[in-house]
Short mmCIF file of C-alpha atoms and ligand atoms in Angstrom, two decimals:
data_model
loop_
_atom_site.label_atom_id
_atom_site.label_comp_id
_atom_site.label_asym_id
_atom_site.label_seq_id
_atom_site.Cartn_x
_atom_site.Cartn_y
_atom_site.Cartn_z
CA MET U 7 -240.18 -24.29 -66.57
CA SER U 8 -243.42 -23.75 -66.10
CA ILE U 9 -246.34 -25.29 -63.71
CA ARG U 10 -249.40 -26.80 -65.97
CA PRO U 11 -253.19 -27.32 -64.94
CA ILE U 12 -253.54 -31.00 -63.18
CA LEU U 13 -257.15 -32.35 -64.95
CA ILE U 14 -259.61 -33.70 -62.24
CA HIS U 15 -261.69 -37.29 -62.61
CA PRO U 16 -263.71 -37.38 -64.18
CA ASP U 17 -262.49 -36.43 -67.58
CA PRO U 18 -262.22 -38.93 -70.84
CA ARG U 19 -258.23 -37.92 -70.77
CA LEU U 20 -257.80 -39.61 -67.92
CA LYS U 21 -259.50 -43.25 -68.98
CA LYS U 22 -257.26 -43.80 -71.90
CA VAL U 23 -254.48 -46.09 -72.82
CA CYS U 24 -251.88 -43.55 -73.86
CA PRO U 25 -249.40 -44.15 -76.81
CA PRO U 26 -245.48 -44.77 -75.94
CA VAL U 27 -242.94 -42.03 -76.31
CA PRO U 28 -241.24 -42.22 -80.08
CA ALA U 29 -238.05 -40.88 -78.95
CA VAL U 30 -236.86 -38.51 -76.15
CA THR U 31 -237.10 -34.91 -78.02
CA ASP U 32 -236.65 -31.12 -76.40
CA GLU U 33 -240.55 -31.54 -76.40
CA ILE U 34 -240.13 -34.62 -73.70
CA ARG U 35 -237.54 -33.23 -72.36
CA GLN U 36 -239.32 -29.94 -71.70
CA LEU U 37 -242.96 -31.76 -70.33
CA ALA U 38 -240.95 -33.86 -68.06
CA ASP U 39 -239.56 -30.27 -66.04
CA ASP U 40 -242.81 -28.88 -66.12
CA MET U 41 -244.44 -31.88 -64.66
CA LEU U 42 -241.93 -32.26 -62.45
CA ALA U 43 -242.20 -28.89 -61.07
CA THR U 44 -246.30 -28.95 -60.73
CA MET U 45 -245.48 -32.25 -58.91
CA TYR U 46 -243.58 -30.33 -56.56
CA ASP U 47 -245.60 -27.71 -56.52
CA ALA U 48 -249.08 -29.60 -55.69
CA PRO U 49 -247.19 -31.27 -53.91
CA GLY U 50 -247.06 -34.86 -54.66
CA VAL U 51 -244.98 -37.89 -54.66
CA GLY U 52 -246.17 -39.02 -58.82
CA LEU U 53 -247.33 -37.57 -61.63
CA ALA U 54 -248.60 -39.16 -64.85
CA ALA U 55 -248.55 -37.05 -68.47
CA PRO U 56 -252.69 -37.81 -68.93
CA GLN U 57 -252.88 -36.10 -66.10
CA VAL U 58 -251.93 -32.87 -67.56
CA GLY U 59 -253.47 -33.34 -70.67
CA VAL U 60 -250.80 -35.20 -72.59
CA LEU U 61 -251.58 -38.75 -73.61
CA THR U 62 -248.17 -40.35 -73.38
CA ARG U 63 -246.07 -43.03 -71.14
CA LEU U 64 -244.55 -41.27 -69.28
CA PHE U 65 -244.35 -40.69 -65.38
CA VAL U 66 -242.32 -38.26 -62.72
CA MET U 67 -242.11 -39.58 -59.11
CA ASP U 68 -240.01 -38.46 -56.15
CA CYS U 69 -240.67 -40.53 -52.80
CA ILE U 70 -238.68 -38.99 -50.54
CA LYS U 71 -240.43 -37.43 -47.93
CA ASP U 72 -237.81 -36.23 -45.30
CA GLU U 73 -237.38 -32.76 -46.05
CA ASP U 74 -233.77 -32.64 -44.93
CA ALA U 75 -232.88 -35.36 -47.85
CA ALA U 76 -231.92 -34.18 -51.08
CA PRO U 77 -235.22 -35.06 -53.40
CA ARG U 78 -234.34 -37.71 -55.76
CA PRO U 79 -236.44 -36.47 -59.07
CA MET U 80 -236.91 -39.69 -61.53
CA VAL U 81 -239.04 -39.33 -64.93
CA LEU U 82 -239.64 -42.47 -66.29
CA ILE U 83 -240.56 -43.26 -70.05
CA ASN U 84 -242.81 -46.03 -71.40
CA PRO U 85 -241.97 -48.08 -67.92
CA GLU U 86 -243.41 -51.73 -68.08
CA ILE U 87 -243.01 -54.25 -65.04
CA THR U 88 -240.46 -56.65 -65.50
CA TRP U 89 -241.33 -58.55 -62.29
CA ARG U 90 -243.54 -58.28 -59.20
CA SER U 91 -242.96 -59.86 -55.57
CA ASP U 92 -245.69 -62.47 -54.53
CA GLU U 93 -245.88 -60.51 -51.34
CA GLN U 94 -248.47 -57.90 -51.02
CA HIS U 95 -248.75 -54.21 -49.56
CA THR U 96 -251.58 -52.69 -48.27
CA TYR U 97 -251.18 -48.42 -48.37
CA GLU U 98 -253.47 -45.76 -48.26
CA GLU U 99 -253.35 -43.42 -51.74
CA GLY U 100 -254.48 -40.42 -52.86
CA CYS U 101 -253.93 -38.70 -56.68
CA LEU U 102 -253.85 -35.32 -57.66
CA SER U 103 -256.43 -35.97 -60.53
CA ILE U 104 -259.14 -36.77 -57.26
CA PRO U 105 -258.13 -34.30 -54.53
CA GLU U 106 -259.18 -35.11 -50.65
CA HIS U 107 -259.55 -38.42 -51.36
CA TYR U 108 -258.00 -41.59 -49.83
CA ALA U 109 -258.37 -44.73 -49.77
CA GLU U 110 -256.38 -48.76 -49.00
CA VAL U 111 -255.14 -50.17 -52.14
CA THR U 112 -253.63 -53.88 -52.53
CA ARG U 113 -250.50 -54.26 -54.78
CA PRO U 114 -247.61 -56.22 -54.76
CA ALA U 115 -245.01 -54.70 -52.56
CA ARG U 116 -242.17 -54.84 -54.62
CA VAL U 117 -241.74 -53.97 -58.50
CA ARG U 118 -238.91 -54.45 -61.20
CA MET U 119 -239.47 -51.82 -63.32
CA ARG U 120 -237.45 -51.13 -66.68
CA TRP U 121 -238.14 -47.68 -68.27
CA THR U 122 -236.64 -45.06 -71.30
CA GLY U 123 -234.27 -42.33 -69.14
CA LEU U 124 -234.29 -38.52 -70.43
CA ASP U 125 -230.81 -39.99 -71.30
CA ALA U 126 -231.85 -41.79 -73.95
CA GLN U 127 -230.88 -45.04 -71.63
CA THR U 128 -232.61 -48.48 -70.41
CA HIS U 129 -232.56 -48.38 -66.92
CA GLU U 130 -234.20 -51.03 -64.92
CA GLU U 131 -234.27 -50.79 -61.16
CA GLU U 132 -236.30 -52.53 -58.04
CA PHE U 133 -238.54 -50.17 -55.68
CA ASP U 134 -240.14 -51.60 -52.34
CA GLY U 135 -242.18 -49.41 -49.99
CA LEU U 136 -243.87 -45.74 -51.09
CA TRP U 137 -241.70 -46.42 -54.29
CA ALA U 138 -242.85 -49.34 -55.18
CA THR U 139 -246.66 -47.91 -55.00
CA CYS U 140 -245.95 -45.05 -56.26
CA ALA U 141 -244.46 -46.54 -59.55
CA GLN U 142 -247.67 -48.87 -59.75
CA HIS U 143 -250.20 -46.51 -59.56
CA GLU U 144 -248.32 -43.70 -62.02
CA LEU U 145 -248.31 -46.72 -64.28
CA ASP U 146 -251.67 -47.44 -63.38
CA HIS U 147 -252.73 -43.64 -65.41
CA LEU U 148 -250.47 -44.52 -68.74
CA ASP U 149 -253.65 -47.42 -69.21
CA GLY U 150 -256.35 -45.40 -67.93
CA ARG U 151 -256.38 -46.62 -64.84
CA LEU U 152 -257.04 -44.26 -61.30
CA PHE U 153 -256.58 -45.78 -57.48
CA ILE U 154 -260.19 -45.87 -57.44
CA ASP U 155 -260.30 -48.65 -59.98
CA HIS U 156 -259.21 -51.05 -57.51
CA LEU U 157 -261.87 -49.87 -55.32
CA GLY U 158 -265.37 -51.05 -55.00
CA PRO U 159 -267.97 -49.71 -57.24
CA MET U 160 -269.90 -48.69 -54.35
CA LYS U 161 -267.19 -46.57 -53.11
CA ARG U 162 -265.95 -45.61 -56.71
CA GLN U 163 -269.13 -43.95 -57.32
CA LEU U 164 -269.43 -42.50 -54.20
CA ILE U 165 -266.12 -40.64 -54.54
CA THR U 166 -266.70 -40.11 -58.66
CA ARG U 167 -269.96 -37.99 -57.47
CA LYS U 168 -268.10 -35.74 -55.42
CA MET U 169 -265.45 -34.61 -57.61
CA THR U 170 -268.21 -34.06 -60.27
CA LYS U 171 -270.07 -31.73 -57.49
CA LEU U 172 -266.52 -30.36 -56.86
CA LYS U 173 -265.34 -29.62 -60.41
CA ARG U 174 -269.09 -27.72 -60.85
CA GLU U 175 -268.31 -25.74 -57.98
CA ARG U 176 -264.79 -24.63 -59.81
CA ALA U 177 -266.76 -24.47 -62.64
CA ARG U 178 -269.02 -21.47 -61.07
CA ALA U 179 -266.48 -20.12 -58.67
NI1 NI X 10 -252.55 -40.63 -59.36
#
């Protein structure tokens, strides 16, 4: 298991619609293991494959925030939303590819998702609370969408300018 570098916005690889995972191979299992290690190390509650430069439809998440509770690492391959609640929920989102910036995003409060697991079986589950927000945020990544794409153009451009500056500073250091 190894920690992979996380791409920082703006990066063209974060804007791509990712193709599906054709089969659950050793390479995919390795990717999922590395992504979970990378997510816990960051730390974050979700990470999508394009964020580590792999353009394929896979994300990991674990929204258990209580440190005393057992972790629940989840790997979702080729996920799709099969149902969305009419009820909406606003949550202050962040992203490991947009460090230190947070903004309120409104999304369906609950979603039902279907995906393939590492066991190559189909799974389906309804998510609510932070799990629902995280699952939708990560699925967006697989379609080249970031949480700032849900904001107005002014706010999005401001954050993007700051990220460009941060990347320039990091490249110089
Ligand atoms: Ni993100």
